[in-house]
GROMACS .gro file of N, CA, C and O in nm:
model
  276
    1MET      N    1   0.083  -0.140   0.026
    1MET     CA    2   0.006   0.014   0.036
    1MET      C    3   0.107   0.143  -0.008
    1MET      O    4   0.188   0.124   0.065
    2GLY      N    5   0.054   0.202  -0.096
    2GLY     CA    6   0.099   0.358  -0.091
    2GLY      C    7   0.124   0.448   0.027
    2GLY      O    8  -0.017   0.404   0.106
    3GLN      N    9   0.165   0.553   0.048
    3GLN     CA   10   0.166   0.576   0.201
    3GLN      C   11   0.031   0.720   0.184
    3GLN      O   12  -0.055   0.711   0.287
    4GLU      N   13  -0.034   0.745   0.091
    4GLU     CA   14  -0.180   0.793   0.069
    4GLU      C   15  -0.288   0.692   0.091
    4GLU      O   16  -0.339   0.780   0.187
    5ARG      N   17  -0.261   0.600   0.075
    5ARG     CA   18  -0.361   0.494   0.117
    5ARG      C   19  -0.412   0.447   0.247
    5ARG      O   20  -0.472   0.441   0.326
    6LEU      N   21  -0.239   0.395   0.339
    6LEU     CA   22  -0.251   0.381   0.442
    6LEU      C   23  -0.276   0.534   0.554
    6LEU      O   24  -0.367   0.531   0.632
    7THR      N   25  -0.257   0.656   0.476
    7THR     CA   26  -0.270   0.793   0.538
    7THR      C   27  -0.474   0.814   0.570
    7THR      O   28  -0.521   0.844   0.661
    8CYS      N   29  -0.494   0.773   0.458
    8CYS     CA   30  -0.673   0.761   0.451
    8CYS      C   31  -0.739   0.663   0.512
    8CYS      O   32  -0.819   0.702   0.573
    9LEU      N   33  -0.665   0.529   0.563
    9LEU     CA   34  -0.724   0.413   0.616
    9LEU      C   35  -0.713   0.462   0.777
    9LEU      O   36  -0.812   0.502   0.862
   10ALA      N   37  -0.608   0.532   0.797
   10ALA     CA   38  -0.588   0.589   0.916
   10ALA      C   39  -0.678   0.685   0.962
   10ALA      O   40  -0.704   0.739   1.076
   11LEU      N   41  -0.706   0.800   0.882
   11LEU     CA   42  -0.803   0.898   0.897
   11LEU      C   43  -0.946   0.833   0.878
   11LEU      O   44  -1.036   0.886   1.012
   12LEU      N   45  -0.958   0.737   0.843
   12LEU     CA   46  -1.108   0.657   0.837
   12LEU      C   47  -1.126   0.582   1.010
   12LEU      O   48  -1.225   0.604   1.019
   13ASN      N   49  -0.977   0.550   1.039
   13ASN     CA   50  -1.011   0.506   1.153
   13ASN      C   51  -1.015   0.557   1.263
   13ASN      O   52  -1.086   0.598   1.380
   14ILE      N   53  -0.977   0.682   1.259
   14ILE     CA   54  -0.990   0.779   1.332
   14ILE      C   55  -1.119   0.848   1.367
   14ILE      O   56  -1.172   0.886   1.482
   15TYR      N   57  -1.167   0.885   1.249
   15TYR     CA   58  -1.309   0.951   1.258
   15TYR      C   59  -1.415   0.886   1.265
   15TYR      O   60  -1.478   0.914   1.124
   16HIS      N   61  -1.427   0.690   1.247
   16HIS     CA   62  -1.515   0.699   1.250
   16HIS      C   63  -1.620   0.715   1.257
   16HIS      O   64  -1.766   0.638   1.244
   17THR      N   65  -1.652   0.777   1.358
   17THR     CA   66  -1.803   0.823   1.391
   17THR      C   67  -1.835   0.901   1.305
   17THR      O   68  -2.008   0.980   1.322
   18ILE      N   69  -1.795   1.012   1.190
   18ILE     CA   70  -1.815   1.087   1.098
   18ILE      C   71  -1.901   0.979   1.018
   18ILE      O   72  -1.882   0.919   0.923
   19THR      N   73  -2.081   1.029   0.959
   19THR     CA   74  -2.149   0.959   0.889
   19THR      C   75  -2.048   1.043   0.747
   19THR      O   76  -2.104   1.178   0.780
   20ILE      N   77  -2.084   0.954   0.607
   20ILE     CA   78  -2.080   1.011   0.521
   20ILE      C   79  -2.182   0.964   0.432
   20ILE      O   80  -2.246   0.829   0.389
   21SER      N   81  -2.205   1.091   0.343
   21SER     CA   82  -2.374   1.050   0.318
   21SER      C   83  -2.335   1.024   0.153
   21SER      O   84  -2.249   1.064   0.059
   22ILE      N   85  -2.397   0.912   0.054
   22ILE     CA   86  -2.364   0.837  -0.070
   22ILE      C   87  -2.413   0.971  -0.162
   22ILE      O   88  -2.339   0.989  -0.247
   23ASP      N   89  -2.480   1.010  -0.133
   23ASP     CA   90  -2.532   1.098  -0.160
   23ASP      C   91  -2.488   1.296  -0.251
   23ASP      O   92  -2.433   1.309  -0.336
   24ASP      N   93  -2.353   1.296  -0.098
   24ASP     CA   94  -2.260   1.396  -0.091
   24ASP      C   95  -2.132   1.307  -0.209
   24ASP      O   96  -2.090   1.414  -0.279
   25VAL      N   97  -2.107   1.192  -0.187
   25VAL     CA   98  -1.968   1.142  -0.250
   25VAL      C   99  -2.006   1.130  -0.403
   25VAL      O  100  -1.946   1.180  -0.499
   26ILE      N  101  -2.129   1.137  -0.428
   26ILE     CA  102  -2.209   1.129  -0.572
   26ILE      C  103  -2.205   1.239  -0.645
   26ILE      O  104  -2.128   1.233  -0.750
   27ASN      N  105  -2.216   1.359  -0.592
   27ASN     CA  106  -2.189   1.466  -0.608
   27ASN      C  107  -2.095   1.506  -0.664
   27ASN      O  108  -2.040   1.585  -0.743
   28ARG      N  109  -2.025   1.482  -0.547
   28ARG     CA  110  -1.904   1.534  -0.551
   28ARG      C  111  -1.799   1.461  -0.733
   28ARG      O  112  -1.717   1.511  -0.763
   29PHE      N  113  -1.813   1.357  -0.695
   29PHE     CA  114  -1.737   1.282  -0.813
   29PHE      C  115  -1.852   1.358  -0.943
   29PHE      O  116  -1.734   1.356  -1.047
   30ALA      N  117  -1.938   1.402  -0.934
   30ALA     CA  118  -2.041   1.406  -1.058
   30ALA      C  119  -1.959   1.576  -1.073
   30ALA      O  120  -1.960   1.609  -1.187
   31ASN      N  121  -1.967   1.600  -0.949
   31ASN     CA  122  -1.905   1.780  -1.018
   31ASN      C  123  -1.721   1.775  -1.060
   31ASN      O  124  -1.671   1.859  -1.180
   32ILE      N  125  -1.654   1.672  -1.013
   32ILE     CA  126  -1.522   1.697  -1.106
   32ILE      C  127  -1.533   1.650  -1.190
   32ILE      O  128  -1.449   1.701  -1.309
   33LYS      N  129  -1.615   1.536  -1.268
   33LYS     CA  130  -1.640   1.530  -1.425
   33LYS      C  131  -1.647   1.652  -1.476
   33LYS      O  132  -1.641   1.678  -1.639
   34ILE      N  133  -1.768   1.747  -1.461
   34ILE     CA  134  -1.778   1.836  -1.515
   34ILE      C  135  -1.688   1.925  -1.506
   34ILE      O  136  -1.663   2.001  -1.635
   35GLU      N  137  -1.595   1.976  -1.378
   35GLU     CA  138  -1.492   2.079  -1.390
   35GLU      C  139  -1.393   2.012  -1.517
   35GLU      O  140  -1.320   2.076  -1.604
   36ILE      N  141  -1.310   1.888  -1.524
   36ILE     CA  142  -1.247   1.828  -1.578
   36ILE      C  143  -1.335   1.826  -1.782
   36ILE      O  144  -1.206   1.919  -1.847
   37GLU      N  145  -1.429   1.860  -1.801
   37GLU     CA  146  -1.500   1.871  -1.954
   37GLU      C  147  -1.466   2.019  -1.951
   37GLU      O  148  -1.449   2.062  -2.022
   38ILE      N  149  -1.504   2.110  -1.815
   38ILE     CA  150  -1.478   2.281  -1.861
   38ILE      C  151  -1.390   2.282  -1.885
   38ILE      O  152  -1.298   2.372  -1.957
   39LEU      N  153  -1.215   2.177  -1.825
   39LEU     CA  154  -1.096   2.323  -1.848
   39LEU      C  155  -1.092   2.212  -1.981
   39LEU      O  156  -1.012   2.266  -2.065
   40PHE      N  157  -1.117   2.094  -2.028
   40PHE     CA  158  -1.104   2.047  -2.155
   40PHE      C  159  -1.130   2.123  -2.300
   40PHE      O  160  -1.095   2.175  -2.369
   41TYR      N  161  -1.267   2.184  -2.219
   41TYR     CA  162  -1.333   2.289  -2.361
   41TYR      C  163  -1.270   2.438  -2.334
   41TYR      O  164  -1.263   2.484  -2.474
   42ASN      N  165  -1.232   2.484  -2.233
   42ASN     CA  166  -1.155   2.595  -2.214
   42ASN      C  167  -1.035   2.560  -2.307
   42ASN      O  168  -0.963   2.649  -2.360
   43TYR      N  169  -0.959   2.482  -2.295
   43TYR     CA  170  -0.811   2.445  -2.318
   43TYR      C  171  -0.848   2.402  -2.465
   43TYR      O  172  -0.734   2.457  -2.577
   44VAL      N  173  -0.890   2.349  -2.550
   44VAL     CA  174  -0.968   2.373  -2.701
   44VAL      C  175  -1.037   2.514  -2.766
   44VAL      O  176  -0.944   2.518  -2.847
   45ALA      N  177  -1.055   2.542  -2.695
   45ALA     CA  178  -1.090   2.727  -2.709
   45ALA      C  179  -0.985   2.776  -2.690
   45ALA      O  180  -0.909   2.886  -2.797
   46PHE      N  181  -0.877   2.782  -2.598
   46PHE     CA  182  -0.776   2.835  -2.605
   46PHE      C  183  -0.704   2.822  -2.716
   46PHE      O  184  -0.607   2.910  -2.812
   47LEU      N  185  -0.623   2.656  -2.736
   47LEU     CA  186  -0.582   2.606  -2.887
   47LEU      C  187  -0.575   2.678  -2.967
   47LEU      O  188  -0.582   2.721  -3.084
   48SER      N  189  -0.750   2.675  -3.017
   48SER     CA  190  -0.790   2.779  -3.134
   48SER      C  191  -0.784   2.874  -3.148
   48SER      O  192  -0.757   2.956  -3.267
   49TYR      N  193  -0.807   2.997  -3.024
   49TYR     CA  194  -0.763   3.104  -3.025
   49TYR      C  195  -0.582   3.123  -3.052
   49TYR      O  196  -0.583   3.249  -3.150
   50LEU      N  197  -0.521   3.078  -3.017
   50LEU     CA  198  -0.405   3.043  -3.042
   50LEU      C  199  -0.352   3.057  -3.210
   50LEU      O  200  -0.240   3.132  -3.269
   51PHE      N  201  -0.437   2.925  -3.232
   51PHE     CA  202  -0.421   2.939  -3.395
   51PHE      C  203  -0.445   3.039  -3.498
   51PHE      O  204  -0.411   3.073  -3.563
   52ASN      N  205  -0.584   3.098  -3.467
   52ASN     CA  206  -0.644   3.191  -3.529
   52ASN      C  207  -0.541   3.294  -3.520
   52ASN      O  208  -0.532   3.429  -3.626
   53LEU      N  209  -0.493   3.326  -3.364
   53LEU     CA  210  -0.364   3.395  -3.372
   53LEU      C  211  -0.281   3.383  -3.513
   53LEU      O  212  -0.244   3.496  -3.570
   54LEU      N  213  -0.205   3.290  -3.473
   54LEU     CA  214  -0.078   3.290  -3.548
   54LEU      C  215  -0.170   3.287  -3.720
   54LEU      O  216  -0.072   3.352  -3.799
   55LEU      N  217  -0.262   3.240  -3.740
   55LEU     CA  218  -0.327   3.276  -3.901
   55LEU      C  219  -0.333   3.428  -3.914
   55LEU      O  220  -0.277   3.502  -4.057
   56TYR      N  221  -0.392   3.530  -3.799
   56TYR     CA  222  -0.360   3.614  -3.857
   56TYR      C  223  -0.211   3.693  -3.896
   56TYR      O  224  -0.239   3.811  -3.956
   57ARG      N  225  -0.135   3.663  -3.787
   57ARG     CA  226  -0.005   3.759  -3.799
   57ARG      C  227   0.037   3.682  -3.944
   57ARG      O  228   0.140   3.762  -3.971
   58LEU      N  229   0.049   3.587  -3.958
   58LEU     CA  230   0.070   3.510  -4.099
   58LEU      C  231   0.062   3.612  -4.224
   58LEU      O  232   0.110   3.657  -4.289
   59TYR      N  233  -0.098   3.637  -4.190
   59TYR     CA  234  -0.176   3.711  -4.301
   59TYR      C  235  -0.123   3.835  -4.291
   59TYR      O  236  -0.094   3.931  -4.396
   60ARG      N  237  -0.077   3.923  -4.153
   60ARG     CA  238  -0.020   4.038  -4.175
   60ARG      C  239   0.135   4.035  -4.204
   60ARG      O  240   0.154   4.143  -4.259
   61CYS      N  241   0.169   3.969  -4.162
   61CYS     CA  242   0.301   3.961  -4.276
   61CYS      C  243   0.324   3.939  -4.412
   61CYS      O  244   0.426   3.925  -4.450
   62ASN      N  245   0.172   3.917  -4.443
   62ASN     CA  246   0.204   3.858  -4.592
   62ASN      C  247   0.266   3.722  -4.616
   62ASN      O  248   0.341   3.729  -4.748
   63ILE      N  249   0.236   3.676  -4.539
   63ILE     CA  250   0.292   3.514  -4.584
   63ILE      C  251   0.242   3.432  -4.628
   63ILE      O  252   0.123   3.393  -4.632
   64LYS      N  253   0.281   3.366  -4.754
   64LYS     CA  254   0.211   3.297  -4.805
   64LYS      C  255   0.228   3.153  -4.772
   64LYS      O  256   0.347   3.097  -4.769
   65PHE      N  257   0.070   3.094  -4.769
   65PHE     CA  258   0.112   2.937  -4.697
   65PHE      C  259  -0.032   2.872  -4.785
   65PHE      O  260  -0.143   2.947  -4.807
   66ILE      N  261  -0.008   2.744  -4.776
   66ILE     CA  262  -0.184   2.671  -4.811
   66ILE      C  263  -0.185   2.577  -4.724
   66ILE      O  264  -0.086   2.540  -4.659
   67MET      N  265  -0.285   2.563  -4.690
   67MET     CA  266  -0.394   2.520  -4.581
   67MET      C  267  -0.452   2.443  -4.654
   67MET      O  268  -0.493   2.360  -4.740
   68SER      N  269  -0.349   2.266  -4.642
   68SER     CA  270  -0.418   2.162  -4.672
   68SER      C  271  -0.479   2.077  -4.599
   68SER      O  272  -0.452   1.972  -4.532
   69TRP      N  273  -0.629   2.074  -4.598
   69TRP     CA  274  -0.742   2.005  -4.501
   69TRP      C  275  -0.813   1.989  -4.556
   69TRP      O  276  -0.896   2.072  -4.607
   0.00000   0.00000   0.00000
């Protein structure tokens, strides 16, 4: 077992009187997925912005290039 797992087991043993709601656990995992999706979409939007900025600068510098897609 790793150090993190042992620490978590020790904390569970110390705080065994605290009740954990299953709904809270599910909601936390659901929010994590949403946060990851938001980060992914922001990353894609940022890459798109950088690509458009690059194309604009190439256009402003009168650089000829061929887009092949």
